[in-house]
Short mmCIF file of C-alpha atoms and ligand atoms in Angstrom, two decimals:
data_model
loop_
_atom_site.label_atom_id
_atom_site.label_comp_id
_atom_site.label_asym_id
_atom_site.label_seq_id
_atom_site.Cartn_x
_atom_site.Cartn_y
_atom_site.Cartn_z
CA UNK Q 226 -5.90 -24.45 37.73
CA UNK Q 227 -5.09 -27.93 36.48
CA UNK Q 228 -7.03 -29.14 33.42
CA UNK Q 229 -7.85 -32.83 33.38
CA UNK Q 230 -10.13 -32.88 30.35
CA UNK Q 231 -12.44 -35.72 29.41
CA UNK Q 232 -12.01 -39.28 30.71
CA UNK Q 233 -10.09 -41.42 28.20
CA UNK Q 234 -13.04 -43.42 26.85
CA UNK Q 235 -15.22 -40.34 26.30
CA UNK Q 236 -12.30 -38.52 24.68
CA UNK Q 237 -11.59 -41.40 22.32
CA UNK Q 238 -15.24 -41.53 21.24
CA UNK Q 239 -15.40 -37.76 20.68
CA UNK Q 240 -12.13 -37.75 18.76
CA UNK Q 241 -13.26 -40.57 16.51
CA UNK Q 242 -16.54 -38.78 15.85
CA UNK Q 243 -14.78 -35.53 14.90
CA UNK Q 244 -12.15 -37.29 12.76
CA UNK Q 245 -14.89 -39.16 10.93
CA UNK Q 246 -16.69 -35.88 10.18
CA UNK Q 247 -13.42 -34.30 9.03
CA UNK Q 248 -12.66 -37.01 6.49
CA UNK Q 249 -16.11 -38.16 5.41
CA UNK Q 250 -18.05 -34.86 5.33
CA UNK Q 251 -15.62 -31.90 5.30
CA UNK Q 252 -12.61 -33.04 3.26
CA UNK Q 253 -14.76 -33.76 0.18
CA UNK Q 254 -15.78 -30.06 0.15
CA UNK Q 255 -12.22 -28.92 -0.64
CA UNK Q 256 -12.64 -28.43 -4.38
CA UNK Q 257 -15.97 -26.63 -4.02
CA UNK Q 258 -14.57 -24.22 -1.42
CA UNK Q 259 -11.40 -23.53 -3.40
CA UNK Q 260 -13.43 -22.92 -6.59
CA UNK Q 261 -16.12 -20.72 -5.09
CA UNK Q 262 -14.05 -19.17 -2.28
CA UNK Q 263 -17.08 -19.77 -0.05
CA UNK Q 264 -17.60 -22.32 2.74
CA UNK Q 265 -21.01 -23.97 2.32
CA UNK Q 266 -22.15 -23.11 5.82
CA UNK Q 267 -25.42 -25.02 5.32
CA UNK Q 268 -23.35 -28.23 5.24
CA UNK Q 269 -20.37 -27.33 7.42
CA UNK Q 270 -22.11 -25.79 10.43
CA UNK Q 271 -24.56 -28.70 11.01
CA UNK Q 272 -21.70 -31.19 10.55
CA UNK Q 273 -19.49 -29.40 13.08
CA UNK Q 274 -22.42 -29.11 15.44
CA UNK Q 275 -23.32 -32.79 15.19
CA UNK Q 276 -19.82 -34.01 15.97
CA UNK Q 277 -19.30 -31.57 18.86
CA UNK Q 278 -16.55 -29.48 17.23
CA UNK Q 279 -17.95 -26.14 18.43
CA UNK Q 280 -17.67 -26.98 22.11
CA UNK Q 281 -14.35 -28.80 22.25
CA UNK Q 282 -12.72 -26.50 24.81
CA UNK Q 283 -15.86 -24.94 26.26
CA UNK Q 284 -16.13 -26.05 29.92
CA UNK Q 285 -18.54 -28.90 30.57
CA UNK Q 286 -20.73 -26.87 32.91
CA UNK Q 287 -21.67 -24.73 29.89
CA UNK Q 288 -22.42 -27.72 27.68
CA UNK Q 289 -19.00 -28.14 26.04
CA UNK Q 290 -16.61 -31.08 26.16
CA UNK Q 291 -14.06 -29.29 28.36
CA UNK Q 292 -11.05 -30.90 26.70
CA UNK Q 293 -7.64 -30.29 28.17
CA UNK Q 294 -5.23 -28.53 25.83
CA UNK Q 295 -3.31 -31.80 25.34
CA UNK Q 296 -6.56 -33.42 24.19
CA UNK Q 297 -7.59 -30.51 21.96
CA UNK Q 298 -4.35 -30.08 19.99
CA UNK Q 299 -4.51 -33.37 18.01
CA UNK Q 300 -8.09 -32.59 16.96
CA UNK Q 301 -7.21 -29.09 15.80
CA UNK Q 302 -4.17 -30.51 13.97
CA UNK Q 303 -6.48 -32.94 12.14
CA UNK Q 304 -8.63 -30.01 10.97
CA UNK Q 305 -5.45 -28.37 9.63
CA UNK Q 306 -4.94 -31.30 7.26
CA UNK Q 307 -8.05 -30.44 5.25
CA UNK Q 308 -9.23 -27.23 3.55
CA UNK Q 309 -7.85 -24.34 5.59
CA UNK Q 310 -10.95 -22.14 5.75
CA UNK Q 311 -12.69 -24.80 7.82
CA UNK Q 312 -9.73 -25.04 10.21
CA UNK Q 313 -9.77 -21.25 10.60
CA UNK Q 314 -13.48 -21.26 11.44
CA UNK Q 315 -13.08 -24.01 14.06
CA UNK Q 316 -9.92 -22.49 15.53
CA UNK Q 317 -11.27 -18.96 16.01
CA UNK Q 318 -14.58 -20.17 17.40
CA UNK Q 319 -13.00 -22.49 19.96
CA UNK Q 320 -10.13 -20.18 20.81
CA UNK Q 321 -12.29 -17.26 21.82
CA UNK Q 322 -14.99 -19.33 23.49
CA UNK Q 323 -12.15 -20.78 25.57
CA UNK Q 324 -10.78 -17.28 26.24
CA UNK Q 325 -14.19 -16.09 27.42
CA UNK Q 326 -14.44 -19.06 29.76
CA UNK Q 327 -11.19 -17.88 31.36
CA UNK Q 328 -11.55 -14.09 31.36
CA UNK Q 329 -15.31 -13.45 31.24
CA UNK Q 330 -17.52 -13.04 34.31
CA UNK Q 331 -20.29 -15.47 35.19
CA UNK Q 332 -23.00 -13.44 33.45
CA UNK Q 333 -20.99 -13.16 30.22
CA UNK Q 334 -20.16 -16.87 30.24
CA UNK Q 335 -23.76 -17.88 30.95
CA UNK Q 336 -25.01 -15.65 28.13
CA UNK Q 337 -22.63 -16.83 25.41
CA UNK Q 338 -20.98 -20.16 26.21
CA UNK Q 339 -23.96 -22.57 26.18
CA UNK Q 340 -24.84 -21.32 22.68
CA UNK Q 341 -21.16 -21.37 21.63
CA UNK Q 342 -20.82 -24.99 22.75
CA UNK Q 343 -23.40 -26.04 20.15
CA UNK Q 344 -22.52 -23.53 17.44
CA UNK Q 345 -25.57 -21.32 17.92
CA UNK Q 346 -23.45 -18.45 19.19
CA UNK Q 347 -19.92 -17.49 18.32
CA UNK Q 348 -17.39 -14.96 19.51
CA UNK Q 349 -14.95 -13.33 17.10
CA UNK Q 350 -11.92 -11.34 18.15
CA UNK Q 351 -11.65 -7.72 16.98
CA UNK Q 352 -8.18 -6.29 17.60
CA UNK Q 353 -6.47 -5.38 14.31
CA UNK Q 354 -7.06 -1.92 12.83
CA UNK Q 355 -6.36 -0.44 9.41
CA UNK Q 356 -4.81 2.85 10.56
CA UNK Q 357 -2.29 1.81 13.21
CA UNK Q 358 -0.74 -0.96 15.27
CA UNK Q 359 -2.26 -2.89 18.17
CA UNK Q 360 -1.95 -2.60 21.96
CA UNK Q 361 -1.46 0.99 23.09
CA UNK Q 362 -1.42 2.09 19.44
CA UNK Q 363 -5.12 1.26 18.92
CA UNK Q 364 -7.29 4.14 17.80
CA UNK Q 365 -10.77 2.69 18.43
CA UNK Q 366 -12.29 4.24 21.54
CA UNK Q 367 -14.88 3.18 24.12
CA UNK Q 368 -16.25 6.12 26.09
CA UNK Q 369 -18.16 5.52 29.31
CA UNK Q 370 -21.59 7.17 29.28
CA UNK Q 371 -23.73 6.33 32.32
CA UNK Q 372 -24.34 2.57 32.31
CA UNK Q 373 -23.06 2.18 28.75
CA UNK Q 374 -19.92 2.34 26.64
CA UNK Q 375 -20.04 4.16 23.31
CA UNK Q 376 -17.59 2.70 20.79
CA UNK Q 377 -16.14 4.39 17.71
CA UNK Q 378 -13.49 3.09 15.34
CA UNK Q 379 -12.62 0.53 12.69
CA UNK Q 380 -11.32 -3.04 12.78
CA UNK Q 381 -10.34 -5.27 9.89
CA UNK Q 382 -9.26 -8.80 9.06
CA UNK Q 383 -11.72 -10.09 11.68
CA UNK Q 384 -12.17 -13.85 11.14
CA UNK Q 385 -15.71 -15.26 11.32
CA UNK Q 386 -17.16 -11.78 10.83
CA UNK Q 387 -19.87 -13.43 8.74
CA UNK Q 388 -21.05 -15.82 11.43
CA UNK Q 389 -20.10 -14.27 14.80
CA UNK Q 390 -22.96 -13.42 17.14
CA UNK Q 391 -20.60 -11.39 19.35
CA UNK Q 392 -17.28 -9.57 18.93
CA UNK Q 393 -14.68 -9.18 21.66
CA UNK Q 394 -13.54 -5.65 20.84
CA UNK Q 395 -10.31 -4.10 22.09
CA UNK Q 396 -10.65 -0.31 22.38
CA UNK Q 397 -9.07 2.56 24.25
CA UNK Q 398 -10.88 3.67 27.39
CA UNK Q 399 -8.27 6.27 28.34
CA UNK Q 400 -4.93 7.73 27.20
CA UNK Q 401 -3.00 4.71 28.57
CA UNK Q 402 -5.86 2.25 28.94
CA UNK Q 403 -7.20 -0.45 26.63
CA UNK Q 404 -10.29 -2.48 27.54
CA UNK Q 405 -12.00 -5.57 26.14
CA UNK Q 406 -15.74 -5.19 25.55
CA UNK Q 407 -18.30 -7.65 24.16
CA UNK Q 408 -20.43 -6.22 21.36
CA UNK Q 409 -23.45 -8.04 19.93
CA UNK Q 410 -23.55 -8.37 16.17
CA UNK Q 411 -26.89 -6.57 15.79
CA UNK Q 412 -25.99 -3.54 17.88
CA UNK Q 413 -27.01 -0.32 16.05
CA UNK Q 414 -24.04 1.57 14.61
CA UNK Q 415 -21.98 -1.56 13.86
CA UNK Q 416 -21.57 -2.31 10.16
CA UNK Q 417 -19.75 -5.33 8.77
CA UNK Q 418 -18.26 -5.49 5.28
CA UNK Q 419 -16.37 -8.26 3.51
CA UNK Q 420 -12.68 -7.82 2.59
CA UNK Q 421 -11.04 -9.24 -0.56
CA UNK Q 422 -10.50 -13.02 -0.62
CA UNK Q 423 -7.30 -14.41 0.85
CA UNK Q 424 -4.32 -16.30 -0.62
CA UNK Q 425 -5.13 -19.47 1.32
CA UNK Q 426 -7.52 -20.75 3.98
CA UNK Q 427 -10.16 -19.73 1.50
CA UNK Q 428 -13.83 -19.36 2.26
CA UNK Q 429 -13.49 -18.09 5.82
CA UNK Q 430 -14.58 -14.47 6.09
CA UNK Q 431 -12.19 -11.86 7.55
CA UNK Q 432 -14.29 -8.73 7.44
CA UNK Q 433 -14.06 -5.07 8.31
CA UNK Q 434 -16.09 -3.68 11.22
CA UNK Q 435 -17.03 -0.02 11.53
CA UNK Q 436 -18.26 1.26 14.88
CA UNK Q 437 -20.15 4.55 14.79
CA UNK Q 438 -21.49 5.54 18.20
CA UNK Q 439 -22.09 1.87 19.06
CA UNK Q 440 -23.75 1.85 22.48
CA UNK Q 441 -23.38 -1.31 24.60
CA UNK Q 442 -24.17 -1.94 28.29
CA UNK Q 443 -21.14 -1.62 30.57
CA UNK Q 444 -21.86 -5.22 31.68
CA UNK Q 445 -20.12 -6.18 28.41
CA UNK Q 446 -16.78 -5.04 29.83
CA UNK Q 447 -14.50 -8.07 30.31
CA UNK Q 448 -12.56 -7.82 33.57
CA UNK Q 449 -11.95 -4.31 34.83
CA UNK Q 450 -11.54 -1.20 32.76
CA UNK Q 451 -8.02 -0.77 31.44
CA UNK Q 452 -6.85 -4.37 31.80
CA UNK Q 453 -7.63 -5.31 28.19
CA UNK Q 454 -3.96 -5.83 27.28
CA UNK Q 455 -3.53 -8.36 30.10
CA UNK Q 456 -6.59 -10.28 28.86
CA UNK Q 457 -5.32 -10.06 25.33
CA UNK Q 458 -1.97 -11.53 26.33
CA UNK Q 459 -3.59 -14.44 28.12
CA UNK Q 460 -5.98 -15.20 25.25
CA UNK Q 461 -3.24 -14.94 22.62
CA UNK Q 462 -0.78 -17.03 24.64
CA UNK Q 463 -2.70 -20.29 24.34
CA UNK Q 464 -4.06 -19.35 20.92
CA UNK Q 465 -0.46 -19.21 19.65
CA UNK Q 466 -0.08 -22.83 20.73
CA UNK Q 467 -3.23 -23.57 18.69
CA UNK Q 468 -1.61 -22.01 15.62
CA UNK Q 469 1.45 -24.21 16.13
CA UNK Q 470 -0.83 -27.28 16.30
CA UNK Q 471 -2.35 -26.12 13.02
CA UNK Q 472 1.16 -25.91 11.56
CA UNK Q 473 1.77 -29.49 12.71
CA UNK Q 474 -1.43 -30.75 11.05
CA UNK Q 475 -0.72 -29.06 7.72
CA UNK Q 476 2.91 -30.20 7.78
CA UNK Q 477 1.92 -33.79 8.63
CA UNK Q 478 -0.49 -33.95 5.69
CA UNK Q 479 2.17 -32.53 3.36
CA UNK Q 480 4.64 -35.13 4.60
CA UNK Q 481 2.18 -38.04 4.26
CA UNK Q 482 1.29 -37.04 0.70
CA UNK Q 483 4.97 -36.60 -0.19
CA UNK Q 484 5.96 -40.01 1.20
CA UNK Q 485 3.16 -41.70 -0.74
CA UNK Q 486 4.02 -39.81 -3.92
CA UNK Q 487 7.73 -40.60 -3.62
CA UNK Q 488 6.94 -44.33 -3.40
CA UNK Q 489 4.67 -44.21 -6.40
CA UNK Q 490 6.44 -41.82 -8.84
CA UNK Q 491 8.91 -43.68 -11.05
CA UNK Q 492 11.74 -42.03 -12.98
CA UNK Q 493 14.56 -43.82 -14.76
CA UNK Q 494 12.88 -47.10 -13.84
CA UNK Q 495 12.86 -46.61 -10.06
CA UNK Q 496 10.56 -44.92 -7.54
CA UNK Q 497 12.02 -41.52 -6.58
CA UNK Q 498 11.79 -42.70 -2.93
CA UNK Q 499 14.88 -44.81 -3.67
CA UNK Q 500 16.93 -41.71 -4.52
CA UNK Q 501 19.03 -40.44 -1.65
CA UNK Q 502 18.30 -36.81 -2.59
CA UNK Q 503 14.55 -37.39 -2.20
CA UNK Q 504 15.07 -39.37 1.02
CA UNK Q 505 16.86 -36.34 2.38
CA UNK Q 506 13.87 -34.11 1.62
CA UNK Q 507 11.64 -36.54 3.52
CA UNK Q 508 14.04 -36.81 6.45
CA UNK Q 509 14.31 -33.03 6.69
CA UNK Q 510 10.53 -32.77 6.76
CA UNK Q 511 10.40 -35.40 9.51
CA UNK Q 512 12.88 -33.44 11.68
CA UNK Q 513 10.45 -30.52 11.72
CA UNK Q 514 7.46 -32.73 12.48
CA UNK Q 515 9.26 -34.50 15.32
CA UNK Q 516 10.51 -31.29 16.91
CA UNK Q 517 7.13 -29.60 16.63
CA UNK Q 518 5.34 -32.56 18.22
CA UNK Q 519 7.69 -32.47 21.20
CA UNK Q 520 7.39 -28.72 21.68
CA UNK Q 521 3.59 -28.90 21.50
CA UNK Q 522 3.46 -31.72 24.06
CA UNK Q 523 5.64 -29.68 26.43
CA UNK Q 524 3.55 -26.51 26.08
CA UNK Q 525 0.24 -28.38 26.46
CA UNK Q 526 1.42 -30.22 29.58
CA UNK Q 527 2.58 -26.99 31.20
CA UNK Q 528 -0.64 -25.10 30.39
CA UNK Q 529 -2.76 -28.01 31.63
CA UNK Q 530 -0.77 -27.92 34.89
CA UNK Q 531 -1.76 -24.26 35.28
CA UNK Q 532 1.50 -22.64 34.22
CA UNK Q 533 1.80 -19.46 32.15
CA UNK Q 534 3.89 -20.04 29.03
CA UNK Q 535 4.43 -16.68 27.30
CA UNK Q 536 7.91 -17.51 25.96
CA UNK Q 537 7.09 -21.11 25.01
CA UNK Q 538 3.89 -20.09 23.19
CA UNK Q 539 5.53 -17.40 21.06
CA UNK Q 540 8.63 -19.48 20.29
CA UNK Q 541 6.43 -22.46 19.45
CA UNK Q 542 4.23 -20.42 17.15
CA UNK Q 543 7.33 -19.04 15.43
CA UNK Q 544 9.01 -22.44 15.11
CA UNK Q 545 5.76 -23.99 13.86
CA UNK Q 546 5.21 -21.52 11.05
CA UNK Q 547 8.83 -21.82 9.94
CA UNK Q 548 8.59 -25.63 10.14
CA UNK Q 549 5.38 -25.83 8.08
CA UNK Q 550 6.93 -23.38 5.64
CA UNK Q 551 9.96 -25.64 5.16
CA UNK Q 552 7.84 -28.80 5.00
CA UNK Q 553 5.46 -27.42 2.36
CA UNK Q 554 8.48 -26.16 0.38
CA UNK Q 555 9.96 -29.67 0.42
CA UNK Q 556 6.58 -31.23 -0.39
CA UNK Q 557 6.42 -29.13 -3.54
CA UNK Q 558 9.90 -30.30 -4.51
CA UNK Q 559 9.07 -33.98 -3.93
CA UNK Q 560 5.97 -33.64 -6.13
CA UNK Q 561 7.82 -31.87 -8.92
CA UNK Q 562 5.79 -29.80 -11.42
CA UNK Q 563 2.51 -31.59 -10.88
CA UNK Q 564 2.53 -30.45 -7.23
CA UNK Q 565 2.23 -26.87 -8.46
CA UNK Q 566 -1.07 -27.71 -10.15
CA UNK Q 567 -4.36 -28.41 -8.45
CA UNK Q 568 -4.06 -32.11 -9.23
CA UNK Q 569 -2.68 -32.63 -5.71
CA UNK Q 570 -3.58 -30.79 -2.47
CA UNK Q 571 0.07 -29.71 -2.09
CA UNK Q 572 -0.41 -26.26 -3.61
CA UNK Q 573 -3.43 -25.70 -1.31
CA UNK Q 574 -1.49 -26.80 1.78
CA UNK Q 575 1.36 -24.51 0.69
CA UNK Q 576 -0.98 -21.48 0.50
CA UNK Q 577 -2.88 -22.35 3.68
CA UNK Q 578 0.37 -22.61 5.67
CA UNK Q 579 1.31 -19.00 4.89
CA UNK Q 580 -1.53 -17.67 7.05
CA UNK Q 581 0.27 -19.04 10.10
CA UNK Q 582 2.78 -16.20 9.77
CA UNK Q 583 0.07 -13.69 10.60
CA UNK Q 584 -2.49 -15.26 12.93
CA UNK Q 585 -2.06 -14.15 16.55
CA UNK Q 586 0.70 -11.71 15.58
CA UNK Q 587 3.60 -11.62 13.08
CA UNK Q 588 7.15 -12.85 13.85
CA UNK Q 589 8.39 -9.51 15.16
CA UNK Q 590 5.73 -9.70 17.88
CA UNK Q 591 6.59 -13.32 18.75
CA UNK Q 592 10.28 -12.46 19.19
CA UNK Q 593 9.37 -9.43 21.27
CA UNK Q 594 7.01 -11.35 23.59
CA UNK Q 595 9.42 -14.25 24.03
CA UNK Q 596 12.46 -12.03 24.63
CA UNK Q 597 10.56 -9.88 27.13
CA UNK Q 598 9.44 -12.95 29.11
CA UNK Q 599 12.93 -14.46 29.09
CA UNK Q 600 14.55 -11.18 30.16
CA UNK Q 601 11.97 -10.96 32.95
CA UNK Q 602 13.36 -14.27 34.22
CA UNK Q 603 10.90 -16.76 32.70
CA UNK Q 604 12.45 -20.22 32.46
CA UNK Q 605 11.31 -23.23 30.45
CA UNK Q 606 11.23 -25.29 33.63
CA UNK Q 607 13.22 -25.75 36.80
CA UNK Q 608 15.23 -28.53 35.23
CA UNK Q 609 15.21 -30.52 32.02
CA UNK Q 610 13.46 -33.72 33.01
CA UNK Q 611 12.02 -35.94 30.30
CA UNK Q 612 10.01 -38.01 32.83
CA UNK Q 613 6.24 -37.73 32.32
CA UNK Q 614 4.69 -35.23 34.75
C1 FAD X 283 -6.63 -14.31 7.25
C2 FAD X 283 -6.41 -13.42 8.43
C3 FAD X 283 -7.21 -13.54 9.56
C4 FAD X 283 -7.06 -12.69 10.64
N1 FAD X 283 -7.92 -12.76 11.71
C5 FAD X 283 -7.88 -11.80 12.67
C6 FAD X 283 -8.88 -11.76 13.71
O1 FAD X 283 -9.78 -12.63 13.78
N2 FAD X 283 -8.84 -10.75 14.61
C7 FAD X 283 -7.89 -9.79 14.57
O2 FAD X 283 -7.91 -8.88 15.41
N3 FAD X 283 -6.90 -9.80 13.61
C8 FAD X 283 -6.89 -10.78 12.66
N4 FAD X 283 -5.94 -10.79 11.67
C9 FAD X 283 -4.93 -9.77 11.67
C10 FAD X 283 -3.55 -10.30 12.02
O3 FAD X 283 -3.49 -10.66 13.38
C11 FAD X 283 -2.57 -9.21 11.62
O4 FAD X 283 -2.60 -9.12 10.20
C12 FAD X 283 -1.17 -9.47 12.09
O5 FAD X 283 -1.11 -9.49 13.50
C13 FAD X 283 -0.24 -8.37 11.56
O6 FAD X 283 -0.76 -7.11 11.89
P1 FAD X 283 -0.99 -6.03 10.73
O7 FAD X 283 -1.71 -6.68 9.60
O8 FAD X 283 -1.61 -4.82 11.34
O9 FAD X 283 0.46 -5.75 10.21
P2 FAD X 283 1.40 -4.50 10.53
O10 FAD X 283 1.34 -4.20 12.01
O11 FAD X 283 1.08 -3.40 9.59
O12 FAD X 283 2.83 -5.12 10.22
C14 FAD X 283 3.43 -5.08 8.93
C15 FAD X 283 4.89 -5.51 9.13
O13 FAD X 283 5.56 -4.57 9.97
C16 FAD X 283 6.06 -5.24 11.13
N5 FAD X 283 5.86 -4.32 12.28
C17 FAD X 283 4.73 -3.61 12.56
N6 FAD X 283 4.91 -2.90 13.67
C18 FAD X 283 6.17 -3.17 14.12
C19 FAD X 283 6.93 -2.76 15.25
N7 FAD X 283 6.44 -1.90 16.16
N8 FAD X 283 8.19 -3.24 15.37
C20 FAD X 283 8.70 -4.08 14.47
N9 FAD X 283 8.02 -4.54 13.39
C21 FAD X 283 6.77 -4.08 13.22
C22 FAD X 283 5.26 -6.52 11.26
O14 FAD X 283 5.99 -7.55 11.92
C23 FAD X 283 5.02 -6.87 9.81
O15 FAD X 283 6.15 -7.54 9.30
C24 FAD X 283 -6.05 -11.70 10.61
C25 FAD X 283 -5.18 -11.61 9.50
C26 FAD X 283 -5.36 -12.45 8.43
C27 FAD X 283 -4.44 -12.32 7.24
#
């Protein structure tokens, strides 16, 4: 299905509204969040709600803005310029509301998406487990019992575990079958505990869920029983592009701050921006930004035209996290010692960027997914053609 998104004038107005909220309401919270390791939800949630950030990629028929992916990426990238916990909250909420709009049935969409579009409901994604790997290695189980499933197991590192109204849980429904099931937050037998604070993207909660005989109606099954891995792959595919857009946003902020600092910092009577060695740092950063922008535009255009992009998404996510890693390394060098202190946001951007290694799967998984798709015959396109589609 082709995604057209919002008409230009409506998109421009929405984008301006969200950008204004980002810089006038949310960015000033950085110090408080970094100090307390808590997001002040009483300020952040109403602000995100008022500017429409919860429903960015929720279809319009459910009350969202129904942005195309090409329209959504620059907004997510802008969130990645400010305190990373806020970006994480927005990303996970939108990503899995979008996934539900694609893989859920009409009843599931109607129950969750109108609330998700305005931030009254939220879906978190519960895949990772403490005792084993993902996919067929999962140990959580969902046993069919009459009209219900009964779920047992543990999940951890589940983002938005503090605010989610529903969890999309991946559990085994047979020896070689994994299924995706929606579980309401207040279901008896589900307990949620906080995990230790993270290196970066502070303030977002990534809790541990324990399921003990959690009974949910079988109507919570997404798709058909046993096709959870296929749903997972589709949801993660576009979400990996979202992580790459986050890498672009963080890298762009690091570059902008470094360029400004290089112009202003004077040593031996001249701004360091006049030194060829520092110019090289900036130029190297710009190579990564430029390449990442082009790759993101390509992936977004293909997805919006209805194409599957398993190889592109994984390669893009991998390139993005390496790019933002290099850019934040260089940014630290341009700033010298003061960049290592909290006087500049560089050290925060540096820490935030390191989460991109892990979200939606580590590098080994990205290489595996991309290589498998390419070996199966996936091509980037029929021909290299830089004309607009
Ligand atoms: C802040 C944060 C938020 C997160 N949010 C969520 C969330 O909302 N929902 C969710 O489900 N998960 C979430 N995660 C979990 C995240 O997706 C995983 O941490 C990540 O995919 C790595 O999985 P793991 O931690 O189990 O590492 P492991 O699987 O233990 O991997 C450890 C190392 O071994 C390598 N490795 C493991 N298995 C293999 C293999 N078979 N072949 C080769 N190499 C291998 C990995 O590449 C890695 O280098 C979050 C993590 C963090 C840090």
